[in-house]
Structure formats: C-alpha cells, structure tokens
Coordinates of N, CA and C in Angstrom, one line a residue:
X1 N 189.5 181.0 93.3 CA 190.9 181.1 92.8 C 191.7 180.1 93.7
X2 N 191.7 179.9 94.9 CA 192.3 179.2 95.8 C 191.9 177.8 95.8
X3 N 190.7 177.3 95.8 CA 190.5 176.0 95.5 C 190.9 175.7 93.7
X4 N 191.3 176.7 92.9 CA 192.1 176.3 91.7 C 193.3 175.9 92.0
X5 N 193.8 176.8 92.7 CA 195.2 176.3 93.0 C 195.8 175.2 94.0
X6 N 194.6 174.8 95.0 CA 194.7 173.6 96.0 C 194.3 172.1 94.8
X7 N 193.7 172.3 93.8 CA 193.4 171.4 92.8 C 194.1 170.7 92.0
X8 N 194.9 172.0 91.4 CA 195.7 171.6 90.4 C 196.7 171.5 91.5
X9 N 197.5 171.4 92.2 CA 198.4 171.1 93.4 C 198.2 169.6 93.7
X10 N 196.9 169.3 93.7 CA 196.8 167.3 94.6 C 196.7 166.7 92.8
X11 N 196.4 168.2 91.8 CA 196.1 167.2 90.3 C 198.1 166.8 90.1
X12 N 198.4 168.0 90.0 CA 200.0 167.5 90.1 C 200.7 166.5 90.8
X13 N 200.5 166.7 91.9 CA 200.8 165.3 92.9 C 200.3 164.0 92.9
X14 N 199.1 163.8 92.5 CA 198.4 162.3 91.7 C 199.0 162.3 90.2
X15 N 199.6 163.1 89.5 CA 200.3 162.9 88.1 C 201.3 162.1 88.5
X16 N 202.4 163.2 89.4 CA 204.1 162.1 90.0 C 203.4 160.9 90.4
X17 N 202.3 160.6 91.0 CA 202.6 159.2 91.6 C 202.0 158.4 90.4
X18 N 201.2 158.8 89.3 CA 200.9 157.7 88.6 C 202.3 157.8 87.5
X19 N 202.8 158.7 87.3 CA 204.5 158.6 86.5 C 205.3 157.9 87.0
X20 N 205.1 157.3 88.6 CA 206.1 156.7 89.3 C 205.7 155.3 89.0
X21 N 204.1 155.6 89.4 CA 204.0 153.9 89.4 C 204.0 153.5 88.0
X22 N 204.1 153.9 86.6 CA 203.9 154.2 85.8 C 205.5 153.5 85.1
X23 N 206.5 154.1 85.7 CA 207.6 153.9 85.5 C 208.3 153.0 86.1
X24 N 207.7 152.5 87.3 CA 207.8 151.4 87.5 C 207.1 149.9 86.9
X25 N 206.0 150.1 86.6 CA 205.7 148.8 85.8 C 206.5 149.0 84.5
X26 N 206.7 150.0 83.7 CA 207.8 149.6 82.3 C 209.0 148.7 83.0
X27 N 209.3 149.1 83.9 CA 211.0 148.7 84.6 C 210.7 147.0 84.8
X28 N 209.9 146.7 85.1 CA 209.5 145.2 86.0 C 208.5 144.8 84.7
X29 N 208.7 144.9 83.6 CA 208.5 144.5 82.5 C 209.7 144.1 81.6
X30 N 209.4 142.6 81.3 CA 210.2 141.4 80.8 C 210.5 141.6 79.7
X31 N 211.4 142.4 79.3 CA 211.6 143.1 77.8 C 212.9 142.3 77.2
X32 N 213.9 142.0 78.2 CA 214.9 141.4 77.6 C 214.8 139.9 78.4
X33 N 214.9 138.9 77.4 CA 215.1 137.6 77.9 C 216.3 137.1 78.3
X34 N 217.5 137.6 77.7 CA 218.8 137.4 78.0 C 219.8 138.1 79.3
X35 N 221.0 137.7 79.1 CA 221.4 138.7 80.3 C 221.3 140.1 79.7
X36 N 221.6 141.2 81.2 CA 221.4 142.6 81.1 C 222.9 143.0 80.8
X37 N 223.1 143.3 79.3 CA 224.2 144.1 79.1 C 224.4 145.9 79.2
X38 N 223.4 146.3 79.3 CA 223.5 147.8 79.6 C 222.3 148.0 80.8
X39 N 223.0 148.5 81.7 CA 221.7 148.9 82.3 C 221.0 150.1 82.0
X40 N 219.3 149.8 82.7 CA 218.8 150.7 82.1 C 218.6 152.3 82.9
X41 N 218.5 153.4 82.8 CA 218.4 154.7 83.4 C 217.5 154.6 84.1
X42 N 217.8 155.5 85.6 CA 217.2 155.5 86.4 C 215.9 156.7 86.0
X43 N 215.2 156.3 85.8 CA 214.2 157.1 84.9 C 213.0 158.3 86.2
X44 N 212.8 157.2 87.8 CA 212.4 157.8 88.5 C 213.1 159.0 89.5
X45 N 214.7 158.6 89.5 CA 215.7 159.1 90.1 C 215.6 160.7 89.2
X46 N 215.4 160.5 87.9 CA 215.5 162.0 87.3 C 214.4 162.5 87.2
X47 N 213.1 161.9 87.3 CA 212.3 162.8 87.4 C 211.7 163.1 88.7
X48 N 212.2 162.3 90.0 CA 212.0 162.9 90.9 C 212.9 164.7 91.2
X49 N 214.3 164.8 90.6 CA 215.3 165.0 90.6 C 214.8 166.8 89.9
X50 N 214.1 166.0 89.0 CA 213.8 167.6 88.3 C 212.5 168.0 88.8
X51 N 211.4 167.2 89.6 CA 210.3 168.0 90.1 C 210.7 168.7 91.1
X52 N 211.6 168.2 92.0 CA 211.9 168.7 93.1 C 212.7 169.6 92.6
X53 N 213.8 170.3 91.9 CA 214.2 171.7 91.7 C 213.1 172.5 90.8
X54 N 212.6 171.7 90.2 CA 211.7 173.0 89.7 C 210.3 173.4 90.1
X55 N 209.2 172.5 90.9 CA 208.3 172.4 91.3 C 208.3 171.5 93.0
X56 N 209.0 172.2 94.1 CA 208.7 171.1 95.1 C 207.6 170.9 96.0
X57 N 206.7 171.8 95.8 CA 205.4 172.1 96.3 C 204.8 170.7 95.5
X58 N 205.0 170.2 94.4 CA 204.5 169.0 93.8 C 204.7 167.8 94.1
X59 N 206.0 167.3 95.0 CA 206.5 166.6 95.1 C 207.0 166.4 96.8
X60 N 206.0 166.2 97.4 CA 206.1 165.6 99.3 C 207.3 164.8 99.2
X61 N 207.7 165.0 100.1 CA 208.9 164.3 100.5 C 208.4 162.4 101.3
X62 N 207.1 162.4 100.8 CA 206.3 161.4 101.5 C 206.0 160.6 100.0
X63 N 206.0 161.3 99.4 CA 205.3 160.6 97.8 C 206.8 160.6 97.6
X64 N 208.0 161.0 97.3 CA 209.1 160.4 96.7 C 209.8 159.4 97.3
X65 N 209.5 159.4 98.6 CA 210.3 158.3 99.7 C 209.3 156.8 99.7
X66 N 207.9 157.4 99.1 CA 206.8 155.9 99.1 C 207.5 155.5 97.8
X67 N 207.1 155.9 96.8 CA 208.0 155.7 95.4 C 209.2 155.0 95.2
X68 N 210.1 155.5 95.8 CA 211.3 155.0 95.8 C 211.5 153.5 97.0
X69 N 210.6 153.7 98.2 CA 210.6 152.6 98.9 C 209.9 151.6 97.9
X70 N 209.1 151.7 97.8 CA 208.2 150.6 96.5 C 209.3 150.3 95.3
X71 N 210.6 151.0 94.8 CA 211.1 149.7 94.0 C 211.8 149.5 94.8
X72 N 212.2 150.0 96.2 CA 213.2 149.0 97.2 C 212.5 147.4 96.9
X73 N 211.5 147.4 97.2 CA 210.9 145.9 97.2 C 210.5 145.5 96.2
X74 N 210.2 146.2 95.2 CA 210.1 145.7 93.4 C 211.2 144.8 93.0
X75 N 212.8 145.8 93.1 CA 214.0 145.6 92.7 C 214.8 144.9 93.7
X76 N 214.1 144.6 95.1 CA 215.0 143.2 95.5 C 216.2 144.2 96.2
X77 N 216.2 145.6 96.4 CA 217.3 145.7 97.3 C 216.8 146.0 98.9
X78 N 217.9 146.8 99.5 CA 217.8 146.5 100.7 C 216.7 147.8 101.0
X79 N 215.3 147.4 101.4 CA 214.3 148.4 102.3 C 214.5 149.5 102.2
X80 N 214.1 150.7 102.1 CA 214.4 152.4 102.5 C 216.2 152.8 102.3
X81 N 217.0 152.1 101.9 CA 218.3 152.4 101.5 C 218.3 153.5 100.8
X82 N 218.1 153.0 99.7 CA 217.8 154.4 98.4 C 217.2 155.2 98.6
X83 N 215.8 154.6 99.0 CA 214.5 155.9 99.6 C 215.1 157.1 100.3
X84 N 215.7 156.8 101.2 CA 216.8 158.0 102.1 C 217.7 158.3 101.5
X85 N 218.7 157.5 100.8 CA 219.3 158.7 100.1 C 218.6 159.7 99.1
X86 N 217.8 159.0 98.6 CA 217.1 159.6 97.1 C 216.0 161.2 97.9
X87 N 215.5 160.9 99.0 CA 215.1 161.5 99.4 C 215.8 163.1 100.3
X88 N 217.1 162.5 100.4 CA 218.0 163.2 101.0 C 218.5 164.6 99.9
X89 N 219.1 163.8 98.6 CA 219.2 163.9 97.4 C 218.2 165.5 96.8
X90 N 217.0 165.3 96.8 CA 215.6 166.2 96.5 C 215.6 166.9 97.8
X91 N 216.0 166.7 99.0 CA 215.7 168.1 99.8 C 216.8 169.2 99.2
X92 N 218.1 168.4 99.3 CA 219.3 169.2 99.0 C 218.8 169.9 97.0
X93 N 217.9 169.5 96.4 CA 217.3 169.7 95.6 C 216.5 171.2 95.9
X94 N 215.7 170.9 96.4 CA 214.7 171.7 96.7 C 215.3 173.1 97.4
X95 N 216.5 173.1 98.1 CA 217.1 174.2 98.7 C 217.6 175.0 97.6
X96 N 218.1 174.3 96.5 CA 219.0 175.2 95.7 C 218.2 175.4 94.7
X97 N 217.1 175.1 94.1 CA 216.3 175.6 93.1 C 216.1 176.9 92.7
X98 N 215.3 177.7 93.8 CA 215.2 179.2 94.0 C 216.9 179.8 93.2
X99 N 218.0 179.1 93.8 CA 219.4 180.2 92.9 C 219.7 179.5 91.5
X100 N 219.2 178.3 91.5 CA 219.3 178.0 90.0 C 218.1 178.7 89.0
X101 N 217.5 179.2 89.2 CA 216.4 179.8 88.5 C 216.7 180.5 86.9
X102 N 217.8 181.3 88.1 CA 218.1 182.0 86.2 C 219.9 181.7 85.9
X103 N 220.0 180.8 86.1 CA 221.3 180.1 85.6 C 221.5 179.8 84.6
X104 N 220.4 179.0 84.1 CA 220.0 177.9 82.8 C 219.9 176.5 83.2
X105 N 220.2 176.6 82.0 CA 219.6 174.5 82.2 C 221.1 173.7 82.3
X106 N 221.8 174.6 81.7 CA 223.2 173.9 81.7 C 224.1 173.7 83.0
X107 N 223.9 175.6 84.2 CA 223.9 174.6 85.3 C 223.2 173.8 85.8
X108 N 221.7 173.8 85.9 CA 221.1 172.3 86.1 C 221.6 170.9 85.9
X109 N 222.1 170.8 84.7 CA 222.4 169.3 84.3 C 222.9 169.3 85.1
X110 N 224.3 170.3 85.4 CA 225.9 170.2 86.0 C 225.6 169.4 87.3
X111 N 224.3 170.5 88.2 CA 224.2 169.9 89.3 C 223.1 168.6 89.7
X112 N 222.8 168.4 88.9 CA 221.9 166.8 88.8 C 222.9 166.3 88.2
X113 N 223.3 166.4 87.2 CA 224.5 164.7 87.3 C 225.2 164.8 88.5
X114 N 226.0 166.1 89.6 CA 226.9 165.8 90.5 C 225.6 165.0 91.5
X115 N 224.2 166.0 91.4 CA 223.7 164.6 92.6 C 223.3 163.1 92.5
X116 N 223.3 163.1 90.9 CA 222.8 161.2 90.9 C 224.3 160.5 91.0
X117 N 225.4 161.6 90.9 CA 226.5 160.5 90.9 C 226.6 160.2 92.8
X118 N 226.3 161.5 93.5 CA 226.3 161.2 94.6 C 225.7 160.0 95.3
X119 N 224.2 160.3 94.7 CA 223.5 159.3 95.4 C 224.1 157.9 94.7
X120 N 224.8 157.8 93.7 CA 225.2 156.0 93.4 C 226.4 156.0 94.3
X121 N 226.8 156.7 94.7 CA 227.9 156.4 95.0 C 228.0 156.6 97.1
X122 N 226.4 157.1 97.1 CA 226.3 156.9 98.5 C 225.6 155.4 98.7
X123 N 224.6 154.8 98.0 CA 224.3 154.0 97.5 C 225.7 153.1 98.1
X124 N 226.3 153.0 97.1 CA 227.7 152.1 97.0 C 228.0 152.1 98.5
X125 N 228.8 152.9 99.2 CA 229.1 153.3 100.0 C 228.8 152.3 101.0
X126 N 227.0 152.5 101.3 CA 226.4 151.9 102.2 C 225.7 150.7 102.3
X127 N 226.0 150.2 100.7 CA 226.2 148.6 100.8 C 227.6 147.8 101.0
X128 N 228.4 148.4 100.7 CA 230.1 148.2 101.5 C 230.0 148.1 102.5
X129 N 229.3 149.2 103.9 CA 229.1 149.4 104.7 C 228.8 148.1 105.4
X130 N 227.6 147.7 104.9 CA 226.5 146.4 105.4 C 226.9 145.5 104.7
X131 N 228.2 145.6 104.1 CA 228.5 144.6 103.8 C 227.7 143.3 103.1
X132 N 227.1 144.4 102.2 CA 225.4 143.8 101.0 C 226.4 143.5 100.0
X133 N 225.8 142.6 99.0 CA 226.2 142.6 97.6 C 226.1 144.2 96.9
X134 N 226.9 144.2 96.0 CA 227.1 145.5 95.0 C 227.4 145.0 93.7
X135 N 226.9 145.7 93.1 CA 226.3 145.5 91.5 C 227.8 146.2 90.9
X136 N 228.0 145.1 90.0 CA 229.2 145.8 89.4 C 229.4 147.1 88.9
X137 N 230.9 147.8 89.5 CA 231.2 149.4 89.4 C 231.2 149.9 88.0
X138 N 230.9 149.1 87.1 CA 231.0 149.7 85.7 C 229.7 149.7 85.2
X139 N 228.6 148.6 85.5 CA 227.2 148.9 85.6 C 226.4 149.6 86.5
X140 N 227.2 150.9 87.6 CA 226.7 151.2 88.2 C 227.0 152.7 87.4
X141 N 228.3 152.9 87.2 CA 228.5 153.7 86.1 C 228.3 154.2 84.8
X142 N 227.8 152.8 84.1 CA 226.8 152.9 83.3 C 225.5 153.5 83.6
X143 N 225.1 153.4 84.5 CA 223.3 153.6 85.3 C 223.5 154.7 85.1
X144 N 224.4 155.5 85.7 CA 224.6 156.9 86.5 C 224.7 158.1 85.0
X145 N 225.6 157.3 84.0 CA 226.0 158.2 82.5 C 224.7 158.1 81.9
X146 N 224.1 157.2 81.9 CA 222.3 156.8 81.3 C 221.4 157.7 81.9
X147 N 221.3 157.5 83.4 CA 220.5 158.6 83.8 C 220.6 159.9 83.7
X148 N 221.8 160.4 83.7 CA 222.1 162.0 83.2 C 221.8 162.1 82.0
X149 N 221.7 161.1 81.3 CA 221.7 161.2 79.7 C 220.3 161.6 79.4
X150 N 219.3 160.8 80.2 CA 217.7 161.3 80.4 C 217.2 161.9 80.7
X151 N 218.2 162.5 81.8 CA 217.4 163.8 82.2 C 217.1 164.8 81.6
X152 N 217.8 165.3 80.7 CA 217.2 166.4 79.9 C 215.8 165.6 79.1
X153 N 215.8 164.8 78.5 CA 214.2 164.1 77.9 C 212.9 164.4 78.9
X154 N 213.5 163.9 80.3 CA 212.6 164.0 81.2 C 212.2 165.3 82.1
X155 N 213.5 166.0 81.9 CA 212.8 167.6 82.3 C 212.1 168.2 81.2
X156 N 212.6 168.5 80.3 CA 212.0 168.6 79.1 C 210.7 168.5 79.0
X157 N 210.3 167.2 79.0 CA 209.0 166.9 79.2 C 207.8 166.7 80.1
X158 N 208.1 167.4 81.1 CA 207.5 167.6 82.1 C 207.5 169.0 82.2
X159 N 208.4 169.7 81.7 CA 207.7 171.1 81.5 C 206.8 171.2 80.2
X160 N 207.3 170.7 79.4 CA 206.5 170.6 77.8 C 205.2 170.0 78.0
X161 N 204.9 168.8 78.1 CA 203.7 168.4 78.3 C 202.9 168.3 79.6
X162 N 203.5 168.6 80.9 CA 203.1 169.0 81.9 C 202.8 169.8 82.6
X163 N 203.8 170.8 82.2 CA 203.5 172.2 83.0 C 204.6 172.3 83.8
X164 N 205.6 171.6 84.7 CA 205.9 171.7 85.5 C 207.2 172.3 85.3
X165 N 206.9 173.9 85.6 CA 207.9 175.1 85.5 C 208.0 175.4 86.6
X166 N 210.0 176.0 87.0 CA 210.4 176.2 88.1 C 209.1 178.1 88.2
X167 N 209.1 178.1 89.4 CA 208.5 179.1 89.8 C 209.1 180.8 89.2
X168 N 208.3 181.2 89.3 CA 208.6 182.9 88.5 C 208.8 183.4 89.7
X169 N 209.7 184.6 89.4 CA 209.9 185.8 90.8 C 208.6 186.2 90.8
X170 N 207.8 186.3 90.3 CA 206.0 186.7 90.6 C 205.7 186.5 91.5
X171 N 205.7 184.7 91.1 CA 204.8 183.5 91.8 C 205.8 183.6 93.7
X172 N 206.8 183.2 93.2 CA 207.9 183.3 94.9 C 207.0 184.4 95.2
X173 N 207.7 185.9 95.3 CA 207.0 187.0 96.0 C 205.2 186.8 96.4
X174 N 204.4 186.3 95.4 CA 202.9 186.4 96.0 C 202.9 185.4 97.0
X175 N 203.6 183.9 96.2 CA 203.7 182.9 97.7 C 204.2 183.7 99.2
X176 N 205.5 184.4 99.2 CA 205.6 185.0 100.6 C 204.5 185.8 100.9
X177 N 203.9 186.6 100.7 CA 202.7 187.4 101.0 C 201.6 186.7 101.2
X178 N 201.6 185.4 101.4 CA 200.3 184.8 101.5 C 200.7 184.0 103.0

C-alpha cells in the first residue's frame, strides 16, 4: 500500500514536469508571424497555482522554481525573477489550501486571480526596481485577465482528467497519524 502511494506521488510529479515542459514548447512555438496583439495566458502560472492549493505534496517547491527558472531563459527575462516570486506565490498557496477546502471554487478563483495579479505586479515592481525594461501595463494586464480566465479550464482539468483533488478530511487526518 505504501509503495502505491510513494508511486503514484513521483507518477504525479513526473506528470507537472512533463505539463510544464509541455507548456512550454506550445509557448516557444511560432504560431503567430506578425506582431503580438494579445498576449497569451500564463498557462504554467495557473497550473502551478492550482496544484499547489489543491495537491502540494505533488508539486516541490524545487520542480516549480526549475520550471519557472527554465522560461526565465526560454522567454529572455531576467534569471530566477519570476521563479521567486512564482514560487513565493505557491507557498503562500499551499498555506491556505487546507481553509479553502470547503469554500468552493468561487472563493478559489477570488484568491488566484488576487495572487496572479500580485505576482504581475510584484513582477513589475522589481523590474522598475532594476531598472529592466517592462512590457507594456496594458499587455501585462491583458496576461493577468487571460490567465484568470484559464484557470478554471486548467483546474478543471487536472482534477477531471488527472486526478488532482484537494485532499479529503480523511486523507489530512490519516496523513497526521502517520
């Protein structure tokens, strides 16, 4: 029973990294030849976003921060920037999961859109800071309304064809007893 459950635990966690790197080759695929008039949703930002409140046993704080460093250098921004916030982002995730449990989903969205707006806007912040280029504030605002707009697709579907449900008062309680 125990090596079922140490299995399907590294099966889950080799899923997120091939969804990551997965989601990264669609992104770094040459789809539009012209300029970018809409940008596109941060597609790994929400699904790191919903593993980590509803499954964070699935999702190392080592595999979201590789992930997210890897399109630091894909997408040409500055090194581990995002990775730390994004990663900052999913702890503060992972704390409040257990009280969102039996809220719904509608507080969910509420509090994933307030954290992807944070992280763009810590993001922002700390390219002002360093005094980096910054991507225009209405295409960054665009990103931010897109990615909330996905998230429900991408929680959705990751419980639907994945499995990945927030934990039962069952499962919590036997976890502490172990």
């Amino acid at each position: 029973m125990a090596e079922n459950l140490a299995s399907r635990l590294w099966l889950m966690r080799l899923t997120f990294l091939g969804l990551a790197l997965l989601t990264i080759f669609f992104r770094l695929l040459p789809l539009e030849t012209g300029p970018v008039r809409w940008p596109a949703p941060d597609v790994l930002l929400a699904l790191c976003l919903a593993w980590s409140l509803r499954r964070p046993d699935y999702v190392p704080v080592v595999f979201v921060g590789g992930a997210i460093l890897l399109t630091d250098f894909f997408f040409q921004r500055p090194p581990g920037l995002m990775a730390a916030i994004v990663v900052m982002a999913c702890e503060a995730m992972r704390k409040r999961g257990p009280g969102l449990r039996d809220a719904g989903f509608a507080a969910e969205l509420i509090l994933v859109a307030l954290t992807i707006l944070a992280v763009a806007l810590a993001y922002r912040v700390a390219l002002t800071v360093f005094m980096l280029p910054r991507p225009l504030l209405g295409m960054s605002l665009l990103q931010v309304l897109f990615t909330v707009a996905i998230y429900p697709v991408v929680a959705l579907a990751s419980e639907w064809l994945l499995g990945v449900r927030a934990r039962t008062n069952a499962e919590l309680a036997a976890g502490r007893m172990t």
